[in-house]
GROMACS .gro file of C-alpha atoms in nm:
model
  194
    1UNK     CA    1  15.411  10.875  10.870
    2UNK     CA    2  15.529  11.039  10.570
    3UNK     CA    3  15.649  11.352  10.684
    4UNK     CA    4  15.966  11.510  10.539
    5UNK     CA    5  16.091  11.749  10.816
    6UNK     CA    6  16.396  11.968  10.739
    7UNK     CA    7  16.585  12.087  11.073
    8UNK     CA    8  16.820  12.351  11.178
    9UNK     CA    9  17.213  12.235  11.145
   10UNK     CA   10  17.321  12.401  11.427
   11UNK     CA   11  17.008  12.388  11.684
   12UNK     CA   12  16.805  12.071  11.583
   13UNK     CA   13  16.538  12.339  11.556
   14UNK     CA   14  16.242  12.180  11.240
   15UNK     CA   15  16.273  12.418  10.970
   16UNK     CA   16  16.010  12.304  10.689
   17UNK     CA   17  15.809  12.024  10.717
   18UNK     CA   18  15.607  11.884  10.456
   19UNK     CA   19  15.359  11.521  10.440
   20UNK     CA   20  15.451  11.327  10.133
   21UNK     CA   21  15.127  11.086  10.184
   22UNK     CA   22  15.373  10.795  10.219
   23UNK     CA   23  15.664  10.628  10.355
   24UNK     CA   24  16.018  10.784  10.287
   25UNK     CA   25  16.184  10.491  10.157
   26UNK     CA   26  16.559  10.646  10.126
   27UNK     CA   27  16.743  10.945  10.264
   28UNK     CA   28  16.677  11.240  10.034
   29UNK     CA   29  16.927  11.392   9.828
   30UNK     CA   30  17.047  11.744   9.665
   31UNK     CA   31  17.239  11.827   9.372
   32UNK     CA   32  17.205  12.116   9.173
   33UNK     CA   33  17.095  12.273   8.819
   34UNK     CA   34  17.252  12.575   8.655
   35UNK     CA   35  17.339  12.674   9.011
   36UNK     CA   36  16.956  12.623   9.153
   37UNK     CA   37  16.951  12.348   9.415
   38UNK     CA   38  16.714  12.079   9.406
   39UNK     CA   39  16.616  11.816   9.715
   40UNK     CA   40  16.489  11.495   9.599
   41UNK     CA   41  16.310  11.213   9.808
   42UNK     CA   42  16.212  10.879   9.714
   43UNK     CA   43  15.836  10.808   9.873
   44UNK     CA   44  15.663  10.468   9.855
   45UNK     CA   45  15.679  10.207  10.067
   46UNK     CA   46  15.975   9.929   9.942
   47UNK     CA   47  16.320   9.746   9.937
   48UNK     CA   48  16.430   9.611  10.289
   49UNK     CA   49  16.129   9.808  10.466
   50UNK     CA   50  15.915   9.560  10.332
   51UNK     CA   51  16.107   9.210  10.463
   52UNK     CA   52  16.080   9.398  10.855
   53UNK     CA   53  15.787   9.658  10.877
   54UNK     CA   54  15.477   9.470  10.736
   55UNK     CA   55  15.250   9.524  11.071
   56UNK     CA   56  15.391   9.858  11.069
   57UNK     CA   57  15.317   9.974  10.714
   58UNK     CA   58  14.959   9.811  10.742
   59UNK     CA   59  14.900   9.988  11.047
   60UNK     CA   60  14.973  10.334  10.816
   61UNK     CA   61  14.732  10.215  10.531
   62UNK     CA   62  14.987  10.166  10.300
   63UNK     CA   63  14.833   9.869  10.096
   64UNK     CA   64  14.946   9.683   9.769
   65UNK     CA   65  14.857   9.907   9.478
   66UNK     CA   66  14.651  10.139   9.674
   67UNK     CA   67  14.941  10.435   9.671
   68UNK     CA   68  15.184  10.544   9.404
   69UNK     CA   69  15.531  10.555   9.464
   70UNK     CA   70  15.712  10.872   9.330
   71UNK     CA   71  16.025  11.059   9.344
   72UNK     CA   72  15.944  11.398   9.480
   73UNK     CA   73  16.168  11.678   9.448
   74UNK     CA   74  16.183  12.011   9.567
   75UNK     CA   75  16.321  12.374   9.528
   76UNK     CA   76  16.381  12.701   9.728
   77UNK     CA   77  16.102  12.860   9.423
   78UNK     CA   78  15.904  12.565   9.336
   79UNK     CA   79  15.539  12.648   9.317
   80UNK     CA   80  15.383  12.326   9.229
   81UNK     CA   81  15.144  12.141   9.472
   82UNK     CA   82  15.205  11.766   9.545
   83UNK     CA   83  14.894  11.574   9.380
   84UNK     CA   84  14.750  11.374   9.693
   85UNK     CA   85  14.803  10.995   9.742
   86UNK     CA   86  14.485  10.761   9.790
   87UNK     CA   87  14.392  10.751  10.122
   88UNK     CA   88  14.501  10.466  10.381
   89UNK     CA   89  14.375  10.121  10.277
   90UNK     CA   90  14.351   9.874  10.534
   91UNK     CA   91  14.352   9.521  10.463
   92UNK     CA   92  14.019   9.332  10.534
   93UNK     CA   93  14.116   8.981  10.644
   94UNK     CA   94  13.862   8.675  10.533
   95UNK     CA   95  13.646   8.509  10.848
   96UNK     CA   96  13.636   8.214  10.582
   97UNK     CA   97  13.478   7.978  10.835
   98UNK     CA   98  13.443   7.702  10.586
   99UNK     CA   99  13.802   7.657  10.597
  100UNK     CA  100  13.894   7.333  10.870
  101UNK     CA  101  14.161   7.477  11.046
  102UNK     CA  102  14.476   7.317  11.130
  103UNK     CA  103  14.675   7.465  11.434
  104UNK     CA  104  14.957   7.191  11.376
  105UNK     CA  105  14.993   7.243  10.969
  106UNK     CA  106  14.948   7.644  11.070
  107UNK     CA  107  15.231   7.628  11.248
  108UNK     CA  108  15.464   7.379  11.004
  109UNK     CA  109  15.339   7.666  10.763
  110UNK     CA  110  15.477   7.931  10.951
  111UNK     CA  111  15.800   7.798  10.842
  112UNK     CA  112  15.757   7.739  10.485
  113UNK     CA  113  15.592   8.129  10.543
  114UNK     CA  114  15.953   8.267  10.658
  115UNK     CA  115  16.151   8.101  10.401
  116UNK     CA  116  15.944   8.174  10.066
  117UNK     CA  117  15.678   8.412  10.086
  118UNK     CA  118  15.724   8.644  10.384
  119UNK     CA  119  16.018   8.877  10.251
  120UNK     CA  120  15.732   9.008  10.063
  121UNK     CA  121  15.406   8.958  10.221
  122UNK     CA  122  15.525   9.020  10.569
  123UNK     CA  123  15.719   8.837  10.809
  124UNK     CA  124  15.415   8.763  11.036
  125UNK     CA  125  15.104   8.753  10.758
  126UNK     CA  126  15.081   9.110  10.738
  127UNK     CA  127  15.187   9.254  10.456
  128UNK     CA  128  15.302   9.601  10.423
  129UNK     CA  129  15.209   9.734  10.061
  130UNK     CA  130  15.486   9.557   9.863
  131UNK     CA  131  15.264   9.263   9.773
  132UNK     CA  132  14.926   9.168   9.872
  133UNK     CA  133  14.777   9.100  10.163
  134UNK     CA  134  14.735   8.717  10.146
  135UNK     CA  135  14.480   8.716  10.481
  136UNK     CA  136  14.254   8.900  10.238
  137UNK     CA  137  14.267   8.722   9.923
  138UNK     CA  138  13.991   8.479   9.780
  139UNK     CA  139  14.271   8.298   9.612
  140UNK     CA  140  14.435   8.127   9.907
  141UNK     CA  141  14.076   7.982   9.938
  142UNK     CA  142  14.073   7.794   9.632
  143UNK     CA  143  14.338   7.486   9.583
  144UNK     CA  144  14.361   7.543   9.212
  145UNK     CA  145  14.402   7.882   9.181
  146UNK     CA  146  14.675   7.889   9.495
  147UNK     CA  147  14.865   7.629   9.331
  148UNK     CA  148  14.881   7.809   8.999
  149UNK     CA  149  14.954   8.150   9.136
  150UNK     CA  150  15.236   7.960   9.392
  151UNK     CA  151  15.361   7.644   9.184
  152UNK     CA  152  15.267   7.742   8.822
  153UNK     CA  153  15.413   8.084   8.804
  154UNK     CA  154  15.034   8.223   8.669
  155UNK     CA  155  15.157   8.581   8.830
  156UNK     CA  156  15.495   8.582   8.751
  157UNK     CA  157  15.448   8.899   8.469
  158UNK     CA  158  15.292   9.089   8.790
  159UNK     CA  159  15.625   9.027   8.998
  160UNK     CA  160  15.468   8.693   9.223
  161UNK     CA  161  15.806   8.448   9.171
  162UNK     CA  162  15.708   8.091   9.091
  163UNK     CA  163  15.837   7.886   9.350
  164UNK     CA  164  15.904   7.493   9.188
  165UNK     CA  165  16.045   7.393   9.477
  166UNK     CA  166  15.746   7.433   9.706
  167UNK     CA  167  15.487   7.107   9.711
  168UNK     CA  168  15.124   7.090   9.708
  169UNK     CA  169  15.187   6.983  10.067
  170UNK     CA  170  15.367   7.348  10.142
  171UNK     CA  171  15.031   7.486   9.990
  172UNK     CA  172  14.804   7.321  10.253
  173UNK     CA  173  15.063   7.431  10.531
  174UNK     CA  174  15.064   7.777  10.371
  175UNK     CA  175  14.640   7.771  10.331
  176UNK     CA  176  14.663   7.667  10.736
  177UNK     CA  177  14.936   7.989  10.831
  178UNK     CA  178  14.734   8.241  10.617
  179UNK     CA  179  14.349   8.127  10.786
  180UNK     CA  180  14.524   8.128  11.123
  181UNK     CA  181  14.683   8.491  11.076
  182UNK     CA  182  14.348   8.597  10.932
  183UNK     CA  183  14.143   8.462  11.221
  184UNK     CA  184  14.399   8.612  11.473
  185UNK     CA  185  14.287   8.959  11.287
  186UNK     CA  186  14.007   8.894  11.381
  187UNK     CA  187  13.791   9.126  11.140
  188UNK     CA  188  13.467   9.042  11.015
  189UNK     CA  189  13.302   8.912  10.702
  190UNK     CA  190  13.438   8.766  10.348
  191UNK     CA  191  13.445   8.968  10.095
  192UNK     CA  192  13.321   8.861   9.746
  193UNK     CA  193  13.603   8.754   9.472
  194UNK     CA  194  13.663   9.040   9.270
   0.00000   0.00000   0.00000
């Protein structure tokens, strides 16, 4: 939820508590400055949260892009407020009803899902706000651009890994997963392409 909570050594008693606007993503630290001490926190969803907590970060709002990750760091005398994040952004899964659904290649997809693309868009379909949320996006729609985002690398400066060793047949089986997780969401409309 966000919420760094400092607590009592001795009594478990909460101390200080103060909403950071997004997931802690590492225990917080302290050093100090010219004898001033300093607690820093690392805050934005990330790293191994990612692989495990997809459902759970969507269910937050934490969405690909939609936050900033920062460091935060506080002290006893610090005055400054915390700029606000962007509020919770919730994926909106595409009806796409034009799409001929296969239960069988779905599920052949779920496995080429767990192997290459769900240790960052989310180990059931959901992702978590490390990458995008691939039940939303216009591009698993459309063969050509799929395959060039997947096969071709056409993403790879934005962090998406091109993955040579997946076949235009691993597409369709991937196409198949993503349409059945989106359906399963059940939430309304398509959206126009952006």
């Amino acid at each position: 939820d966000g919420k760094f909570i400092a607590y009592a050594a001795d009594t478990g008693k909460p101390l200080w508590e103060r909403s950071l606007g997004l997931g802690i993503s590492a225990p917080p630290i302290t050093y100090a400055v010219k004898g001033k001490q300093y607690v820093a926190q690392l805050v934005g969803w990330g790293g191994a949260a990612t692989a495990t907590g997809g459902s759970m970060s969507a269910r937050h709002g934490w969405a690909y892009k939609a936050q900033e990750r920062r460091l935060v760091v506080f002290s006893l005398d610090g005055t400054k407020e915390l700029a606000p994040q962007n509020p919770p952004t919730f994926a909106k899964p595409l009806a796409a009803p034009e799409f001929p659904l296969s239960e069988e290649l779905a599920e052949k997809g779920s496995f080429v899902w767990r192997e290459s693309c769900g240790w960052c868009h989310g180990p059931g379909g959901t992702a978590g706000g490390y990458a995008p949320d691939l039940r939303a996006s216009d591009a698993v729609l459309d063969d050509k651009a799929f395959k060039e985002i997947v096969l071709d690398g056409k993403r790879h400066e934005l962090g998406m890994p091109q993955f040579k060793e997946l076949t235009v047949e691993d597409l369709k089986l991937l196409q198949n997963f993503i349409r059945r997780e989106a359906r399963k969401a059940g939430l309304a409309l398509r959206q126009p392409a952006s």
